[in-house]
Coordinates of C-alpha atoms in Angstrom, one line a residue:
M16 CA 49.1 137.5 109.3
F17 CA 53.2 138.4 108.0
V18 CA 54.5 141.5 105.8
L19 CA 56.7 141.5 103.3
A20 CA 57.7 145.2 103.2
V21 CA 58.9 145.8 99.6
L22 CA 61.2 149.1 98.9
F23 CA 61.6 148.4 95.2
A24 CA 62.3 151.7 92.7
F25 CA 63.4 150.1 89.6
A26 CA 65.4 146.9 90.9
A27 CA 64.4 143.4 89.2
E28 CA 64.1 141.6 92.1
V29 CA 62.1 141.1 95.5
N30 CA 64.7 142.7 98.4
G31 CA 62.1 142.5 101.5
Q32 CA 61.9 140.9 104.8
I33 CA 59.5 139.1 106.3
R34 CA 57.8 140.8 109.3
N35 CA 55.3 140.5 112.2
A36 CA 52.4 142.6 111.0
N37 CA 52.5 144.9 114.6
D38 CA 55.9 145.9 112.8
L39 CA 54.2 147.6 109.8
S40 CA 54.5 151.0 110.7
Q41 CA 58.5 150.8 111.3
A42 CA 58.9 148.3 108.2
T43 CA 57.4 150.9 105.3
L44 CA 57.4 154.1 105.7
S45 CA 58.0 156.1 102.8
K46 CA 62.1 158.0 102.6
A47 CA 60.4 160.4 100.6
D48 CA 57.1 161.5 102.7
D49 CA 57.5 159.4 106.0
I50 CA 54.2 158.0 105.9
S51 CA 52.8 154.5 105.0
L52 CA 53.6 152.9 101.6
P53 CA 50.7 151.3 99.7
E54 CA 49.5 148.2 101.1
V55 CA 49.2 145.7 98.2
F56 CA 47.3 142.0 99.3
I57 CA 48.2 138.8 97.7
F58 CA 46.8 135.4 98.0
R59 CA 49.1 132.9 95.8
E60 CA 46.1 130.2 95.3
I61 CA 43.5 131.7 93.0
T62 CA 40.0 130.6 94.1
P63 CA 36.5 132.4 94.0
E64 CA 36.8 132.2 97.8
N65 CA 40.1 133.6 97.6
L66 CA 39.0 136.8 94.8
V67 CA 36.1 137.6 97.4
K68 CA 38.7 137.9 100.6
I69 CA 41.1 140.2 98.7
Y70 CA 38.2 142.3 98.1
E71 CA 37.4 142.5 101.7
A72 CA 40.4 143.0 102.4
L73 CA 41.0 146.3 100.8
G74 CA 38.8 147.6 103.5
R75 CA 36.6 149.9 100.4
P76 CA 33.2 148.2 100.0
A77 CA 31.8 148.8 96.9
K78 CA 28.8 151.1 97.0
G79 CA 25.6 152.3 94.7
K80 CA 26.1 150.8 91.0
V81 CA 29.0 149.1 90.8
A82 CA 30.7 148.5 87.1
V83 CA 33.3 146.1 87.0
K84 CA 35.7 146.5 84.1
L85 CA 37.5 143.6 83.4
S86 CA 38.2 141.6 79.4
T87 CA 35.9 140.0 78.1
G88 CA 38.0 138.1 75.4
E89 CA 38.8 138.3 72.0
P90 CA 37.2 135.7 69.5
G91 CA 39.8 132.8 69.7
G92 CA 41.7 133.6 72.7
R93 CA 41.6 131.6 76.0
N94 CA 43.3 132.9 79.0
F95 CA 40.8 135.8 80.1
L96 CA 39.9 135.2 83.6
Q97 CA 37.0 132.5 83.8
P98 CA 33.1 133.5 85.1
S99 CA 33.2 130.4 87.0
L100 CA 36.3 132.4 88.9
I101 CA 34.9 136.2 88.7
R102 CA 30.8 135.3 89.7
E103 CA 31.2 135.4 93.1
L104 CA 32.7 138.3 93.8
V105 CA 30.5 139.7 90.8
Q106 CA 27.3 138.7 92.1
K107 CA 28.3 140.0 95.9
V108 CA 28.4 143.5 94.8
N109 CA 25.9 143.2 92.4
G110 CA 28.0 144.3 89.4
T111 CA 27.3 145.2 85.7
I112 CA 30.8 143.7 83.4
V113 CA 31.8 146.7 81.5
E114 CA 33.5 147.3 78.4
C115 CA 34.2 149.5 75.5
N116 CA 34.8 148.1 71.8
T117 CA 38.0 147.5 70.5
A118 CA 39.6 150.2 67.6
Y119 CA 41.7 147.6 66.1
G120 CA 38.8 145.3 64.5
G121 CA 38.4 141.8 65.2
G122 CA 35.5 140.1 66.7
R123 CA 34.8 142.7 69.2
S124 CA 34.9 145.8 67.3
N125 CA 30.8 146.4 67.0
T126 CA 28.8 146.4 70.3
K127 CA 26.6 143.5 68.6
S128 CA 29.6 140.8 68.1
H129 CA 31.1 142.1 71.4
L130 CA 28.1 141.1 73.3
K131 CA 28.1 137.8 71.2
A132 CA 31.7 137.7 72.4
A133 CA 30.7 138.3 76.2
E134 CA 28.0 135.7 76.0
D135 CA 30.0 133.1 74.3
H136 CA 32.7 132.9 76.7
G137 CA 30.2 133.2 79.4
F138 CA 29.6 136.0 80.8
T139 CA 26.5 137.6 80.5
A140 CA 25.2 134.1 82.0
I141 CA 26.6 135.5 85.2
A142 CA 26.1 139.5 85.3
P143 CA 24.7 142.3 83.0
V144 CA 27.1 143.3 80.6
D145 CA 27.1 146.8 78.9
I146 CA 29.1 147.5 76.2
M147 CA 29.7 151.4 77.2
D148 CA 30.6 153.2 73.7
A149 CA 26.6 151.6 71.9
E150 CA 25.2 154.9 72.3
G151 CA 28.2 157.3 72.1
E152 CA 30.8 158.7 74.5
T153 CA 32.2 161.3 76.6
E154 CA 35.6 162.8 78.3
L155 CA 36.9 162.9 81.2
P156 CA 40.1 165.5 81.7
V157 CA 43.4 165.2 82.1
K158 CA 45.1 166.8 84.8
G159 CA 49.1 167.2 84.3
G160 CA 49.2 164.8 81.2
S161 CA 52.0 165.3 78.4
H162 CA 49.8 163.9 75.5
L163 CA 46.4 164.1 76.9
T164 CA 44.2 166.9 77.5
R165 CA 41.4 164.4 77.5
D166 CA 40.4 161.0 78.1
I167 CA 37.6 160.0 75.9
V168 CA 35.1 157.1 77.5
G169 CA 32.2 155.2 76.5
K170 CA 28.9 157.4 77.9
N171 CA 27.4 155.3 80.1
Y172 CA 30.6 154.9 82.3
L173 CA 29.0 158.2 83.6
N174 CA 26.4 156.0 84.9
Y175 CA 28.1 154.0 87.5
D176 CA 28.9 155.3 91.0
F177 CA 31.9 152.7 91.6
T178 CA 34.7 151.1 89.6
I179 CA 35.9 147.4 90.4
V180 CA 39.1 147.4 87.6
L181 CA 39.2 143.7 87.6
S182 CA 42.3 142.8 85.5
H183 CA 44.1 139.8 84.0
F184 CA 47.7 140.2 84.7
K185 CA 49.4 139.0 81.7
G186 CA 52.2 140.3 78.6
H187 CA 51.4 142.8 76.0
A188 CA 52.2 143.2 72.7
M189 CA 52.6 146.9 72.6
G190 CA 52.9 147.7 76.2
G191 CA 54.8 144.7 77.3
F192 CA 52.2 144.0 80.3
G193 CA 48.8 144.5 80.9
G194 CA 47.4 145.2 84.7
A195 CA 45.6 147.6 86.2
I196 CA 46.6 150.4 84.1
K197 CA 45.8 149.6 80.8
N198 CA 42.7 147.8 81.8
M199 CA 41.3 151.5 83.4
S200 CA 43.4 153.6 80.3
I201 CA 42.5 151.8 77.1
G202 CA 40.2 149.1 78.5
I203 CA 37.2 152.2 79.5
A204 CA 38.3 154.3 76.3
S205 CA 36.1 154.2 73.7
S206 CA 36.9 153.4 70.4
N207 CA 38.0 156.7 69.4
G208 CA 39.8 157.1 72.9
K209 CA 41.7 153.9 72.1
R210 CA 42.9 155.8 69.1
L211 CA 43.7 158.9 70.9
I212 CA 45.9 157.3 73.6
H213 CA 47.4 154.4 70.7
S214 CA 48.3 158.0 68.8
A215 CA 49.4 159.9 72.2
G216 CA 46.6 162.7 71.7
K217 CA 47.3 162.7 68.1
S218 CA 44.3 161.4 66.5
T219 CA 41.0 159.9 66.9
T220 CA 40.7 158.2 63.4
S221 CA 44.1 156.4 63.4
W222 CA 46.7 155.0 65.8
G223 CA 49.7 156.9 64.4
R224 CA 53.6 156.2 64.9
P225 CA 53.9 157.9 68.3
K226 CA 57.1 157.3 70.2
Q227 CA 56.5 153.8 72.5
E228 CA 57.6 156.0 75.6
D229 CA 54.6 159.0 74.2
F230 CA 52.2 155.4 74.1
L231 CA 53.0 154.4 77.3
E232 CA 52.7 157.9 79.2
S233 CA 49.4 158.5 77.2
M234 CA 48.2 155.3 78.8
A235 CA 49.1 156.4 82.3
E236 CA 47.7 159.9 81.8
A237 CA 44.3 158.5 80.2
A238 CA 44.1 155.9 83.7
K239 CA 44.6 159.1 85.7
A240 CA 41.7 160.6 84.4
V241 CA 39.9 157.8 85.3
A242 CA 40.8 157.5 88.6
D243 CA 40.9 161.1 89.3
H244 CA 37.1 160.8 88.0
C245 CA 36.2 157.8 90.6
G246 CA 38.2 159.4 93.6
E247 CA 37.6 156.9 96.4
N248 CA 35.1 154.7 94.5
I249 CA 37.3 152.8 92.6
L250 CA 39.5 149.5 93.8
Y251 CA 41.5 147.2 91.5
I252 CA 42.4 143.5 91.7
S253 CA 44.5 142.0 89.6
V254 CA 44.9 137.8 88.6
A255 CA 48.6 136.9 87.4
N256 CA 47.4 133.6 86.2
N257 CA 47.5 132.3 82.5
L258 CA 51.0 134.2 82.0
S259 CA 50.9 134.0 78.1
V260 CA 53.3 137.1 76.5
D261 CA 50.0 138.2 74.8
C262 CA 46.7 140.1 75.5
D263 CA 43.6 138.7 76.1
C264 CA 42.8 141.2 72.7
D265 CA 44.6 138.9 70.7
A266 CA 42.7 135.7 69.0
S267 CA 45.5 133.6 69.1
P268 CA 47.7 134.4 71.9
A269 CA 50.8 132.4 72.5
D270 CA 50.8 129.6 75.1
P271 CA 51.7 131.2 78.8
Q272 CA 55.1 129.6 79.8
M273 CA 55.1 129.7 83.4
G274 CA 53.2 129.6 86.5
D275 CA 50.8 131.2 88.2
I276 CA 51.2 133.8 90.6
G277 CA 48.1 134.6 92.5
I278 CA 45.3 137.4 92.9
L279 CA 46.5 140.4 93.9
A280 CA 45.0 143.6 94.6
S281 CA 45.5 147.5 95.7
L282 CA 43.9 150.9 96.2
D283 CA 47.0 152.2 94.3
P284 CA 47.3 150.9 90.7
V285 CA 50.6 151.8 90.3
A286 CA 51.8 149.5 93.7
L287 CA 49.5 146.4 92.1
D288 CA 51.1 146.8 88.3
R289 CA 54.6 147.4 90.2
A290 CA 54.1 144.0 92.4
C291 CA 53.1 142.1 90.0
T292 CA 55.7 142.6 87.4
D293 CA 58.1 142.2 90.9
L294 CA 56.8 139.3 91.1
V295 CA 57.2 138.0 87.9
R296 CA 60.7 139.0 87.8
S297 CA 61.5 137.0 91.8
S298 CA 59.8 133.9 90.3
E299 CA 61.7 130.6 90.6
D300 CA 60.5 130.2 87.3
H301 CA 62.4 129.8 84.0
G302 CA 59.6 130.2 82.0
K303 CA 59.8 134.0 82.9
I304 CA 62.3 135.1 80.6
H305 CA 59.9 135.0 78.2
L306 CA 57.3 137.3 79.8
I307 CA 60.3 139.7 81.1
E308 CA 61.6 139.7 77.4
R309 CA 58.2 141.2 76.8
I310 CA 58.1 143.6 79.0
D311 CA 61.2 144.8 78.6
S312 CA 61.8 144.8 75.0
R313 CA 58.2 147.1 74.9
H314 CA 59.8 149.5 78.2
G315 CA 56.8 148.4 79.5
M316 CA 58.2 149.5 83.0
H317 CA 58.4 153.2 81.9
T318 CA 54.3 153.2 82.0
L319 CA 54.6 153.2 86.2
E320 CA 57.4 155.7 85.8
H321 CA 55.6 157.9 84.2
A322 CA 52.4 157.5 86.2
E323 CA 54.0 157.8 89.2
T324 CA 55.3 160.9 88.2
I325 CA 52.2 162.4 87.3
G326 CA 50.4 161.4 90.9
L327 CA 48.4 158.0 89.7
G328 CA 50.8 156.1 92.4
S329 CA 53.6 154.9 93.6
Q330 CA 55.9 152.4 93.0
K331 CA 56.9 151.7 96.7
Y332 CA 54.4 149.2 98.5
Q333 CA 54.5 146.7 101.1
L334 CA 52.9 143.7 99.8
I335 CA 50.8 141.6 102.6
K336 CA 50.3 138.0 102.0
L337 CA 47.3 136.8 103.2
D338 CA 47.6 133.0 102.5

């Protein structure tokens, strides 16, 4: 196994070098803290077997009642993670697929239609599906936020002992990109919680019209509330395939215009999202320009800047290739 040590701050290209794993401690020290950088593992080949292997590589076994947070996909969409890809991992951890209802109408805005979408997309055939705000909501405190003091999540989220944030990395119409931070912030938030994030803490009834940076910062703050709640009982896996500029919440997403990147995983959600965006930028695929434009036109990298500032994770990391 080889290690690609990447010391990105805000660069748009990979500036690392291949090193032997034995040189890891010397290759990946943080200039600021003199400690090892967070690891981000990658399999270029996207298979069910590699999804399980990358989970195991993290060295943090899921225990107790396990929530697997993913997007079940808006009816009409087609780019969401396929049940055939994730089934082996979800069943290995005896996981429950968890979601909350949307705040924008559509085919997943109430529990009945949301469960129908999950069934139609094949998720109920591989695991139990829990719409966590079906019976109400609860609050998690936000520590050190600029906009949020609370994160409103589905009530049933408190029933789980461990969370696997299983994300489809892709573009997003409002956030620029969707990865681990979006999945654990907006994804775990109830309908009211989603509105609170979108309005940058101003309302649970309206999205409002906050500054773009305030919305992005609110996503990071809600994600930190989830991470603080979980402690070490959480991990993050992102599958960078079907790289549309549009999210799985879009009923008519644009077709992907660049090739798949792989499966990435980390114990640090900021490092994971940063690695995904860095690999898009460093790709030799000319189709990447569309996704990069979507990310940058929405100032998407600011989410990671704020997330790092409030202590959610690090934008510097070491990328460890597993194939």
